[in-house]
XYZ file of C-alpha atoms in Angstrom:
755
model
C -14.387 -58.561 12.745
C -15.973 -54.930 13.910
C -18.488 -57.072 15.861
C -15.548 -58.860 17.966
C -14.059 -55.281 18.553
C -17.457 -54.306 20.326
C -17.796 -57.096 21.973
C -14.247 -57.369 23.452
C -15.241 -53.824 24.736
C -18.783 -54.927 25.390
C -20.844 -51.929 24.187
C -22.288 -51.858 21.013
C -21.046 -50.706 18.612
C -22.501 -47.422 17.452
C -21.071 -43.698 16.809
C -20.340 -42.063 19.531
C -21.306 -39.478 19.577
C -24.330 -39.797 22.243
C -22.912 -40.514 24.660
C -21.933 -44.878 23.601
C -19.563 -47.810 26.062
C -20.062 -49.493 29.238
C -21.057 -48.031 32.520
C -18.468 -45.659 33.717
C -16.625 -44.980 30.291
C -13.218 -46.976 31.231
C -13.056 -50.405 29.182
C -10.551 -48.895 25.888
C -11.588 -47.083 23.761
C -14.757 -46.252 25.157
C -13.666 -43.097 26.912
C -13.239 -42.447 30.533
C -14.193 -38.459 29.789
C -17.972 -37.617 30.213
C -20.752 -37.172 27.828
C -21.717 -33.525 28.697
C -17.593 -32.771 28.239
C -17.792 -34.312 25.338
C -20.033 -31.776 24.047
C -20.307 -28.520 25.457
C -15.939 -28.322 24.616
C -16.761 -28.422 21.424
C -19.954 -26.043 20.797
C -18.180 -23.442 23.249
C -15.027 -24.061 20.843
C -17.226 -23.346 17.898
C -18.790 -20.230 20.068
C -15.574 -19.417 20.368
C -14.815 -18.567 16.898
C -18.183 -17.318 16.110
C -18.139 -14.086 18.171
C -14.139 -13.824 17.249
C -15.054 -13.244 13.594
C -18.349 -10.731 14.797
C -14.644 -9.048 15.848
C -12.600 -9.424 14.191
C -13.840 -9.269 10.215
C -14.764 -5.750 10.159
C -10.700 -5.277 11.222
C -10.430 -8.100 8.576
C -11.810 -6.251 5.378
C -9.456 -2.698 6.183
C -6.283 -4.032 5.106
C -7.411 -3.964 1.288
C -6.933 0.349 2.547
C -3.216 -0.005 4.378
C -2.314 -1.795 1.460
C 1.380 0.363 -0.092
C 1.895 0.071 -3.386
C 3.929 3.313 -5.064
C 8.153 2.681 -5.230
C 9.077 3.893 -1.727
C 6.892 0.454 -0.293
C 9.016 -2.006 -2.654
C 12.611 0.430 -1.342
C 15.365 -0.490 0.538
C 15.038 1.696 3.770
C 18.568 3.212 3.962
C 19.217 3.252 -0.231
C 20.673 6.537 -1.101
C 18.022 6.252 -4.336
C 14.985 5.751 -1.844
C 16.347 9.075 0.371
C 16.271 10.738 -3.117
C 12.845 10.216 -3.576
C 11.878 11.473 -0.510
C 13.521 14.942 -1.169
C 12.275 14.892 -4.727
C 8.873 14.426 -2.544
C 8.935 17.250 -0.844
C 10.341 20.067 -3.339
C 7.186 22.422 -4.539
C 5.068 20.022 -7.269
C 6.342 17.242 -4.683
C 7.149 14.078 -6.566
C 5.993 14.302 -10.171
C 3.908 11.500 -11.990
C 6.109 10.920 -15.169
C 4.227 10.649 -18.351
C 6.147 10.071 -21.886
C 4.144 10.897 -25.319
C 5.715 8.918 -27.728
C 4.780 9.659 -32.068
C 5.738 7.314 -34.620
C 5.006 6.297 -38.264
C 6.371 3.655 -40.091
C 7.462 6.123 -43.337
C 8.254 8.860 -41.146
C 6.973 11.994 -39.028
C 5.595 14.503 -41.131
C 5.065 18.604 -39.930
C 1.559 18.111 -39.338
C 2.077 15.139 -37.566
C 4.398 16.986 -35.396
C 2.083 19.703 -34.733
C -0.445 17.261 -34.189
C 1.813 15.914 -31.461
C 2.862 20.114 -30.013
C -0.858 20.315 -29.787
C -1.425 16.892 -28.619
C 0.851 17.665 -25.659
C -1.062 21.402 -24.707
C -3.842 19.616 -24.720
C -2.580 17.851 -21.890
C -1.318 20.990 -19.976
C -4.768 22.757 -19.746
C -6.109 20.047 -18.526
C -3.892 18.634 -16.250
C -1.125 20.048 -13.887
C 2.183 20.487 -15.214
C 5.163 20.501 -13.238
C 7.932 23.298 -15.501
C 7.730 23.969 -18.917
C 7.329 21.229 -22.315
C 10.185 20.798 -23.959
C 10.308 20.551 -27.723
C 10.699 16.686 -28.534
C 13.155 14.369 -29.313
C 12.954 13.127 -32.439
C 15.393 9.655 -34.691
C 17.916 9.477 -36.259
C 15.811 8.807 -38.821
C 13.142 10.507 -38.888
C 9.765 7.633 -37.590
C 9.391 8.197 -33.678
C 9.058 12.170 -31.749
C 9.505 11.785 -27.590
C 7.584 14.349 -24.960
C 7.880 13.859 -21.270
C 6.331 15.439 -18.949
C 6.779 16.229 -15.547
C 2.605 15.764 -13.459
C 2.142 17.509 -10.450
C 0.732 13.759 -7.700
C -3.180 14.034 -6.019
C -3.567 15.916 -8.604
C -8.232 15.802 -9.457
C -8.206 14.961 -12.743
C -11.675 16.580 -14.353
C -14.144 14.195 -15.037
C -12.217 11.517 -13.789
C -15.261 10.520 -10.750
C -14.489 8.525 -7.589
C -11.808 6.294 -8.813
C -9.487 9.675 -9.873
C -9.884 10.256 -5.977
C -8.245 6.951 -5.064
C -5.371 7.304 -7.564
C -4.919 10.243 -8.828
C -2.187 9.547 -10.954
C -4.310 5.835 -13.030
C -6.816 8.364 -13.792
C -3.813 11.528 -14.812
C -2.877 8.950 -17.545
C -5.788 7.209 -18.114
C -6.680 11.174 -19.234
C -3.906 11.431 -21.230
C -4.242 8.402 -23.264
C -7.825 10.168 -24.552
C -6.332 12.896 -25.459
C -4.041 11.839 -27.133
C -5.997 8.928 -29.059
C -8.634 11.912 -30.923
C -7.511 13.844 -34.442
C -3.950 11.705 -35.405
C -3.646 11.396 -38.772
C -4.284 8.256 -40.549
C -0.330 6.669 -39.762
C 0.205 8.422 -37.032
C 0.621 6.682 -33.885
C 0.933 7.783 -29.956
C 0.802 5.610 -26.695
C 1.791 7.213 -23.622
C 4.704 5.447 -21.837
C 6.681 6.627 -18.254
C 7.090 5.574 -14.900
C 3.387 7.248 -14.696
C 1.864 4.833 -17.431
C 4.233 1.813 -16.253
C 2.740 2.440 -13.005
C -0.745 3.178 -13.193
C -0.534 0.117 -15.846
C 1.247 -1.851 -12.088
C -1.692 -0.960 -10.118
C -4.840 -2.210 -12.493
C -3.519 -6.081 -12.552
C -2.931 -5.026 -8.068
C -6.732 -3.829 -7.902
C -8.296 -7.202 -9.686
C -4.884 -9.740 -7.692
C -6.981 -10.238 -4.477
C -9.934 -11.462 -5.153
C -8.403 -13.541 -8.521
C -6.100 -15.273 -6.119
C -8.814 -16.161 -3.549
C -10.637 -17.345 -5.965
C -8.503 -19.575 -7.735
C -6.702 -20.413 -4.625
C -9.934 -22.185 -3.228
C -11.084 -23.576 -6.329
C -7.562 -25.755 -6.724
C -8.029 -26.220 -2.281
C -12.043 -27.875 -2.858
C -10.670 -29.935 -5.768
C -8.570 -31.553 -3.981
C -9.720 -32.105 -1.254
C -12.767 -33.818 -2.647
C -10.541 -36.351 -4.487
C -8.468 -36.277 -1.508
C -11.470 -38.047 0.978
C -13.959 -38.431 -2.071
C -16.962 -37.232 0.875
C -19.574 -34.555 -0.212
C -18.946 -33.401 3.618
C -16.117 -33.253 4.919
C -14.282 -31.883 2.426
C -16.247 -28.589 3.411
C -14.964 -28.820 7.425
C -11.236 -27.684 6.107
C -12.619 -25.253 3.465
C -14.009 -23.675 6.075
C -11.876 -23.088 8.332
C -8.293 -22.614 6.204
C -11.133 -19.429 5.421
C -11.441 -17.798 8.149
C -7.756 -18.667 9.072
C -7.267 -16.278 6.186
C -9.809 -13.772 7.736
C -8.152 -13.727 11.542
C -4.824 -13.544 8.993
C -6.424 -10.582 8.154
C -7.113 -8.662 10.658
C -3.628 -9.729 13.003
C -2.132 -7.778 9.665
C -3.923 -4.438 9.925
C -3.226 -4.836 13.986
C 0.528 -4.795 13.216
C 0.203 -1.997 10.885
C -2.083 -0.041 13.083
C 0.387 -0.806 15.871
C 3.963 -1.489 14.646
C 3.868 0.729 10.910
C 4.480 -2.328 8.869
C 4.583 -2.241 5.255
C 2.618 -4.200 4.165
C 2.061 -4.867 -0.570
C -0.711 -6.071 -2.361
C 2.278 -9.319 -2.950
C 2.787 -9.565 0.110
C -1.048 -9.778 0.977
C -1.783 -11.798 -2.197
C 1.965 -14.101 -0.421
C 0.377 -14.515 2.776
C -3.166 -15.469 1.211
C -1.721 -18.000 0.211
C 0.643 -19.422 2.809
C -3.445 -19.413 5.171
C -4.514 -21.661 2.902
C -1.697 -23.202 1.574
C -0.515 -24.393 5.090
C -3.832 -24.851 6.645
C -4.775 -27.478 4.441
C -1.888 -29.646 5.145
C -2.442 -28.705 9.034
C -6.328 -29.877 8.413
C -4.902 -33.390 6.321
C -3.135 -34.731 8.790
C -5.279 -33.734 11.108
C -7.396 -35.471 9.654
C -5.562 -39.115 8.980
C -4.785 -39.129 12.084
C -7.914 -39.207 13.429
C -8.869 -41.400 10.869
C -6.746 -43.815 12.036
C -8.073 -42.939 15.457
C -11.440 -43.355 15.291
C -10.939 -47.240 14.437
C -9.412 -47.708 17.946
C -11.791 -46.154 20.148
C -15.468 -45.562 19.676
C -15.956 -41.940 20.410
C -15.463 -39.441 18.381
C -13.927 -37.391 21.273
C -11.813 -39.651 23.539
C -10.467 -40.658 19.546
C -10.055 -36.379 18.575
C -7.910 -35.529 22.160
C -4.919 -38.814 21.200
C -5.290 -37.736 17.736
C -4.408 -34.426 19.317
C -1.901 -35.693 21.407
C -0.207 -36.960 18.958
C -0.175 -34.128 16.182
C 0.037 -31.359 17.655
C 3.837 -31.230 18.611
C 4.248 -32.060 14.525
C 2.186 -29.455 13.981
C 3.670 -26.626 16.516
C 7.228 -27.354 15.630
C 6.380 -27.737 11.513
C 4.195 -22.913 11.728
C 7.351 -22.814 14.378
C 9.457 -23.744 11.389
C 7.281 -21.828 9.521
C 7.001 -18.616 11.069
C 9.879 -18.329 12.448
C 12.294 -18.879 9.247
C 9.658 -16.273 7.824
C 10.163 -13.398 10.528
C 14.492 -13.832 9.839
C 12.949 -12.029 6.878
C 12.614 -8.848 8.671
C 15.726 -8.245 9.056
C 15.931 -8.407 5.219
C 16.634 -3.902 4.038
C 14.243 -4.405 1.789
C 10.646 -2.993 2.536
C 8.720 -5.782 1.217
C 11.083 -8.558 1.919
C 10.405 -7.692 5.215
C 7.141 -6.173 5.597
C 6.213 -10.410 4.364
C 8.043 -11.917 7.813
C 5.333 -10.362 9.853
C 2.572 -10.377 7.387
C 3.404 -14.667 6.419
C 4.441 -15.559 10.025
C 0.467 -13.891 11.387
C -1.029 -16.039 8.592
C 0.573 -18.640 9.852
C -0.243 -18.968 13.565
C -3.313 -18.178 11.784
C -3.818 -20.660 10.773
C -2.766 -23.804 12.620
C -4.507 -22.175 15.781
C -8.107 -22.860 14.078
C -6.728 -26.354 12.965
C -6.297 -26.848 16.561
C -9.223 -25.380 17.585
C -12.053 -24.463 15.361
C -11.416 -28.246 13.325
C -11.015 -30.463 15.224
C -14.418 -29.111 17.235
C -16.910 -29.841 14.142
C -15.058 -33.036 12.884
C -16.370 -34.134 16.987
C -19.543 -32.842 16.284
C -19.842 -34.113 13.131
C -19.199 -38.323 14.365
C -17.061 -40.058 11.872
C -20.282 -40.128 9.322
C -18.522 -37.306 8.337
C -16.101 -39.228 6.322
C -19.066 -41.251 4.157
C -19.136 -43.185 2.281
C -15.432 -44.471 4.042
C -16.950 -44.878 6.763
C -13.833 -45.512 9.658
C -15.230 -48.335 11.501
C -14.407 -48.436 15.455
C -12.392 -52.139 14.669
C -11.541 -51.635 11.795
C -8.519 -52.411 8.804
C -7.544 -49.010 7.468
C -7.586 -50.728 3.382
C -4.455 -50.504 1.929
C -3.975 -47.351 1.979
C -0.603 -46.618 1.583
C 0.679 -49.543 0.095
C 2.779 -47.229 -2.399
C 4.378 -46.210 0.131
C 5.380 -49.440 1.408
C 6.919 -50.436 -2.592
C 9.296 -47.328 -1.092
C 10.027 -48.530 1.131
C 11.094 -51.337 0.272
C 12.734 -50.064 -2.631
C 14.666 -48.308 0.243
C 15.386 -50.546 2.363
C 16.882 -53.035 -0.718
C 19.321 -50.598 -1.982
C 20.195 -47.464 0.387
C 23.047 -46.055 -1.062
C 22.592 -46.366 -4.344
C 18.818 -44.632 -4.220
C 21.146 -41.698 -2.374
C 23.583 -41.653 -4.460
C 21.854 -41.569 -7.784
C 18.654 -38.681 -6.320
C 22.426 -36.540 -4.981
C 23.553 -36.516 -8.488
C 20.620 -35.917 -10.405
C 19.484 -32.433 -7.847
C 23.188 -32.015 -7.832
C 23.435 -31.736 -11.585
C 19.871 -30.689 -12.406
C 21.006 -26.883 -9.451
C 23.351 -25.981 -12.133
C 20.365 -24.946 -14.016
C 21.394 -21.804 -11.398
C 23.822 -20.456 -13.960
C 21.262 -19.567 -16.204
C 19.000 -17.896 -14.782
C 18.333 -14.191 -15.967
C 19.854 -11.196 -15.105
C 17.855 -8.134 -13.205
C 14.271 -7.750 -14.328
C 12.938 -4.420 -15.281
C 10.524 -2.146 -15.493
C 8.996 -3.134 -18.367
C 9.201 -7.571 -18.195
C 7.285 -7.165 -15.408
C 4.362 -8.247 -16.654
C 3.257 -11.021 -18.333
C 1.871 -9.774 -20.940
C 2.725 -6.642 -23.105
C 0.728 -3.262 -21.356
C 0.852 0.298 -23.404
C 3.161 1.306 -21.649
C 5.728 -1.231 -22.036
C 4.537 -1.703 -25.305
C 5.598 2.712 -25.660
C 8.815 1.555 -23.845
C 9.617 -0.472 -26.932
C 8.486 1.650 -28.830
C 11.116 3.968 -27.595
C 13.991 1.873 -26.934
C 14.031 0.539 -30.650
C 13.795 4.083 -32.581
C 16.138 5.349 -29.478
C 19.288 2.339 -29.007
C 21.706 3.356 -26.875
C 20.272 6.404 -25.597
C 18.513 7.140 -22.017
C 15.108 8.630 -22.187
C 14.663 9.085 -19.375
C 16.670 10.814 -16.331
C 19.353 9.972 -13.377
C 18.152 12.504 -10.343
C 20.286 13.831 -8.264
C 19.477 16.051 -5.990
C 22.524 18.699 -4.159
C 22.896 20.809 -1.372
C 21.440 24.421 -3.446
C 24.479 26.623 -2.429
C 26.746 23.812 -3.890
C 24.175 22.957 -6.986
C 27.144 24.417 -9.240
C 29.798 22.408 -8.450
C 26.699 19.024 -8.763
C 26.427 19.772 -12.220
C 29.624 20.553 -12.801
C 31.213 17.154 -11.608
C 27.900 15.687 -13.564
C 29.279 16.723 -16.798
C 32.840 15.369 -16.732
C 31.070 12.049 -16.155
C 31.804 9.048 -18.383
C 28.923 8.284 -19.584
C 27.058 11.431 -19.373
C 25.027 12.878 -22.304
C 23.143 16.235 -20.722
C 22.578 17.594 -17.445
C 19.586 19.891 -16.683
C 19.223 21.911 -13.044
C 15.526 21.411 -12.286
C 13.425 23.437 -8.573
C 14.893 24.074 -6.009
C 13.643 24.749 -2.423
C 14.020 23.642 1.047
C 17.786 23.770 0.404
C 17.586 20.731 -1.981
C 17.951 22.050 -6.027
C 17.575 18.622 -8.885
C 18.726 17.655 -11.574
C 18.551 16.405 -14.343
C 21.332 13.735 -16.402
C 20.648 11.549 -19.302
C 23.456 8.688 -19.760
C 25.220 7.814 -23.242
C 23.475 4.123 -22.054
C 19.804 3.299 -23.309
C 17.083 3.500 -20.037
C 18.084 -0.184 -17.492
C 21.028 -1.142 -18.813
C 24.426 -1.975 -17.760
C 25.678 0.892 -19.485
C 23.713 3.376 -17.260
C 23.873 1.465 -14.493
C 27.660 1.994 -14.862
C 26.961 5.845 -15.447
C 24.935 6.081 -11.487
C 28.150 4.354 -9.817
C 30.245 7.508 -12.063
C 28.017 9.615 -10.190
C 27.855 8.474 -8.021
C 31.877 8.434 -7.137
C 31.787 11.501 -9.057
C 29.310 13.479 -7.086
C 30.365 12.333 -3.159
C 32.859 15.469 -3.018
C 30.364 17.677 -2.513
C 30.688 20.068 -0.501
C 27.197 20.392 2.324
C 25.384 17.836 2.830
C 27.080 16.350 -0.685
C 24.558 14.983 -4.018
C 22.692 12.288 -3.896
C 21.782 10.027 -7.205
C 18.757 8.590 -6.988
C 16.386 7.581 -10.259
C 14.802 5.018 -12.016
C 18.497 3.250 -12.638
C 19.921 3.532 -9.769
C 16.814 2.547 -7.755
C 17.401 -0.990 -8.991
C 21.340 -0.620 -8.926
C 20.163 0.489 -4.853
C 18.093 -2.859 -4.655
C 20.312 -5.551 -6.871
C 22.443 -4.687 -3.477
C 20.284 -4.802 -1.520
C 19.758 -7.403 -2.072
C 22.889 -9.173 -2.589
C 23.215 -8.163 1.387
C 18.999 -9.791 2.855
C 20.839 -13.301 0.833
C 23.272 -12.489 3.503
C 22.024 -11.531 6.352
C 19.013 -13.961 6.000
C 19.607 -17.287 4.471
C 22.224 -17.747 7.834
C 19.467 -16.956 9.888
C 16.713 -18.345 8.197
C 19.338 -21.773 8.744
C 20.461 -21.746 11.963
C 16.518 -20.791 13.871
C 14.571 -23.261 11.732
C 18.026 -25.753 12.901
C 17.929 -25.041 16.422
C 13.919 -26.155 16.758
C 14.153 -29.621 15.315
C 17.395 -29.853 16.994
C 14.891 -29.643 20.316
C 11.771 -31.849 18.353
C 13.993 -34.745 17.231
C 16.553 -34.029 20.236
C 18.799 -34.988 17.664
C 21.259 -32.770 15.665
C 21.584 -35.184 13.569
C 17.575 -35.667 12.447
C 18.353 -31.738 12.189
C 20.745 -31.742 9.678
C 19.165 -34.203 8.045
C 15.906 -32.686 7.669
C 17.221 -29.452 7.043
C 19.633 -30.260 4.428
C 17.407 -32.273 2.932
C 14.876 -28.595 2.197
C 18.126 -27.123 0.913
C 19.381 -28.847 -1.436
C 15.467 -28.878 -3.360
C 15.817 -25.905 -3.467
C 18.864 -25.738 -4.792
C 16.666 -28.111 -7.718
C 14.251 -26.099 -7.690
C 15.730 -22.443 -8.640
C 18.781 -24.607 -11.094
C 14.874 -26.152 -12.365
C 13.887 -21.929 -12.642
C 16.702 -21.142 -14.750
C 16.230 -23.339 -17.438
C 12.322 -22.577 -17.209
C 12.553 -19.394 -16.980
C 13.653 -17.890 -19.984
C 13.927 -21.054 -22.730
C 10.203 -21.886 -21.443
C 8.062 -19.044 -20.549
C 10.931 -16.018 -22.654
C 10.912 -13.450 -19.609
C 14.109 -11.625 -20.552
C 14.784 -11.326 -15.983
C 14.019 -12.244 -12.634
C 13.492 -9.708 -9.514
C 16.498 -10.100 -6.620
C 14.213 -11.611 -4.337
C 13.630 -14.423 -5.883
C 16.604 -16.331 -4.855
C 15.833 -15.010 -0.846
C 12.198 -15.717 -1.099
C 12.219 -18.827 -2.460
C 15.217 -20.523 0.186
C 12.277 -19.594 3.697
C 9.257 -20.459 1.494
C 11.481 -24.086 0.767
C 12.755 -24.435 3.441
C 10.942 -22.954 5.982
C 7.584 -25.641 4.265
C 9.167 -28.620 3.360
C 10.763 -29.021 6.794
C 7.624 -29.471 7.266
C 7.547 -33.209 5.934
C 9.942 -33.886 7.308
C 8.755 -32.882 10.725
C 5.640 -35.086 9.794
C 7.967 -38.401 8.516
C 11.108 -37.626 11.720
C 7.846 -37.554 14.475
C 6.104 -40.357 14.182
C 9.901 -41.892 13.570
C 10.554 -41.840 16.420
C 7.217 -41.466 17.800
C 8.079 -45.570 16.698
C 11.872 -45.705 18.241
C 10.581 -44.794 21.608
C 7.451 -47.142 21.373
C 10.527 -50.007 20.730
C 10.521 -50.383 17.378
C 14.397 -50.929 15.940
C 15.331 -47.905 13.627
C 15.103 -49.398 10.774
C 11.252 -50.958 11.649
C 10.733 -47.377 12.519
C 11.641 -45.684 8.750
C 9.523 -48.457 6.889
C 6.857 -47.503 8.941
C 6.525 -43.959 9.777
C 6.985 -43.956 5.383
C 3.948 -46.184 4.930
C 2.276 -44.447 8.117
C 2.414 -40.885 6.578
C 3.166 -40.746 3.624
C -0.040 -40.778 1.914
C -0.736 -37.813 4.386
C 2.123 -36.262 2.859
C 1.370 -36.688 -0.780
C -1.736 -34.896 0.228
C 0.043 -32.354 1.951
C 2.989 -31.644 -0.368
C 0.138 -31.708 -3.568
C -2.661 -28.770 -1.865
C 0.535 -27.125 -1.121
C 1.963 -27.113 -4.595
C -0.800 -26.506 -6.302
C -1.895 -23.454 -3.774
C 1.396 -22.004 -4.669
C 1.006 -22.406 -8.195
C -1.714 -20.685 -8.348
C 0.753 -17.590 -7.823
C 1.542 -18.968 -11.651
C -1.926 -17.916 -13.078
C -1.037 -13.448 -11.702
C 0.615 -11.865 -15.479
C 3.160 -10.041 -12.584
C 6.291 -12.341 -13.880
C 8.565 -12.306 -9.879
C 4.365 -13.791 -8.811
C 5.026 -16.725 -11.560
C 8.120 -17.197 -11.375
C 7.885 -17.420 -6.776
C 5.128 -20.028 -7.637
C 6.917 -21.739 -9.983
C 10.194 -22.369 -7.837
C 8.806 -23.023 -5.025
C 5.526 -24.951 -6.143
C 8.853 -26.855 -7.860
C 10.933 -27.307 -4.969
C 7.591 -29.147 -2.536
C 7.258 -31.407 -4.987
C 10.545 -32.360 -5.222
C 11.010 -32.722 -1.550
C 7.278 -35.011 -1.022
C 8.094 -37.576 -4.051
C 11.711 -37.853 -3.927
C 13.616 -36.087 -2.079
C 11.629 -37.227 1.695
C 10.531 -40.165 0.792
C 14.016 -41.907 -0.943
C 17.217 -39.521 -0.298
C 16.056 -38.819 3.177
C 14.226 -41.788 4.186
C 17.745 -44.442 2.715
C 19.928 -42.104 4.734
C 18.352 -42.575 7.680
C 18.249 -45.606 6.852
C 21.783 -46.277 6.640
C 22.819 -43.812 9.666
C 20.067 -46.201 11.930
C 19.924 -45.217 14.954
C 23.096 -42.711 14.385
C 20.625 -40.780 13.040
C 19.180 -39.680 16.628
C 22.772 -38.281 17.158
C 23.268 -37.126 20.871
C 20.210 -38.286 21.706
C 19.428 -41.420 23.762
C 17.804 -42.410 20.911
C 21.163 -43.293 19.647
C 22.689 -45.874 22.715
C 21.838 -49.337 23.172
C 18.555 -50.188 24.376
C 18.194 -45.852 24.621
C 14.524 -46.448 24.589
C 13.306 -47.219 27.631
C 10.788 -47.358 29.750
C 9.782 -50.516 30.680
C 8.559 -53.724 29.212
C 10.513 -55.209 26.246
C 9.978 -54.167 22.758
C 7.326 -57.132 22.083
C 4.769 -55.881 24.939
C 5.755 -51.987 25.545
C 2.495 -52.034 27.880
C 4.063 -50.413 31.036
C 5.043 -47.285 29.598
C 3.221 -44.590 29.987
C 1.693 -43.774 25.856
C 0.522 -47.521 26.236
C -1.344 -46.461 30.046
C -2.563 -43.011 28.565
C -3.476 -45.255 25.392
C -5.126 -48.495 25.828
C -5.973 -48.843 22.938
C -2.611 -49.229 21.058
C -1.334 -51.191 22.982
C 0.480 -53.653 21.718
C -0.502 -56.663 22.680
C -4.452 -55.665 23.707
C -7.455 -53.310 21.358
C -8.080 -53.349 18.733
C -4.353 -52.651 16.975
C -3.028 -56.259 18.869
C -6.688 -58.339 17.541
C -5.977 -56.713 14.071
C -2.172 -57.347 13.673
């Protein structure tokens, strides 16, 4: 077959990288591009990216210094609790770093134990700047546990803290407090440090390790999968290098966005962007390399094969990245700071991945020639080797039982979606980690020793001229145990309100809402309710509002892009419905796994919105790859049902590989010690796998089979003879695509001879 193809084209069977082909380069498969251009363009592209890396590298390294992980970075801009936090920061001493010292003896605290607790608190006050006076410890009814809240001045220099203290003074202060309470403890007495500052310090230590851990794990996973997929000792390296360059370019782009527009970038957003770049970039590389491999069998010169491959898959890649970017940019309509900051960050990452994969990767592949595929080199005129048999069998199943497969799949996904009824409640601060740090242990100790009693205040700021009225209104509010006035400055007075209900319990949340109603009548600038529990209430309300606003925007923007790509409203609606159904089933599986299997006590309120944006935007990719190839086959003269089977057979392998890679990269998030990242990674990974191996090959193709050409409505393909373009269905050589790509002609070239 190889010799036959070579003789038919009058050339020698070589790689083509050295300018093979007949004189003039006019023969089919030989390419008409001059050899100088075939070498100059790839080398120029590589040189351009080398220069860009040299320019962008320093800016990419500065992104980590721009990330914000304090409480305000995760609060909604318009929330009342956010305004309270900003006002408190401007009071004398600023926003304090609050810690809680917890002392416990199982058989009851002694007088000596309480004296030790007092000395330790005084030592903390001597070595650190404390806001306000030290209060007496609060002892539990059974006499086994005592706690004392201490407010530390923010941004203070910690003695002996070193460089780490300058980078994170709050964490250094918490570490010093822990050192103090660990000393001179009588036998049987335990001391723990909890409170918001301690929880923040533990979270900060986790965030510091996230980027490196996530990057290394993602690189390892992608490397292994690429080696398995390509079965080549060399080929896997090119996509991996390109996706690494894309990640660097994305970090530089996000740094520029921070400097120009002042967007909020959290460590979580930066980590998710890394996963997006590796996942989406690898997917784009898989599609391009698969198409390039096919074209190498029909073009003797790699440059011509790549040019044809790009013409075939770039429209799908542009639409794919466009849907992801558009879906993520819709997050900018969210009021949640972390969500709206993630929108442009994720979009920048995806677009950088696309740019690298359609410029640098093709150049490297062309320069390396076809031998980069060794040992499975796609020789010119060779057969594809029987790949895709499993997807051909899937297509046969669809053609035989389309109605049964569609109905059965919808019933299965509907049943899984019922798991949404079992999703856990709101995520508390102490449930934020998958592993239990010291600060969470301290808060659990308090919760056990003081059941039904809040150990942290609800912060109220009131107009100083009407502070007495605010105190009186707070004292008369249902659910309030005691009220303690605090600092006064700039016309505001801080009031600490302690609820009767346990910290962050439904009862304390009800107290927050009651306080807001009671304090609404305070004159002057009024009175505002904040603090940790109020922030949780505002986050829940904001997440509910964001879902109502953002989800329709995502659906509309993605639908418009699909309609423009497919020239069909029905085909676009089918693809979009398929990924929405996958997301609902994946989130339902989350309800079955988060609590019963993983043991999570809560779910972050932004998980439904973020998983929807990612699942829909990324899941649509595979529908685009399938439907775009289906439309391409239909335009060549194939009947719609035939086009369905051809598209499934030809794209099934690469889409399955891409789905596994994307699911694995998001699955890496599950290795992080943060509940929110585990939940996000689980839902997106499961949704991608269901879409890849169930929804797309069976449900979507069954629906297309049943609709037949009606799936292209209202486009020309929905009408008989709608694929007009000259030539008969058996001989479409008069079409423009066949004139431009003679090697692909059904009556000439290697493709026809293989058939």
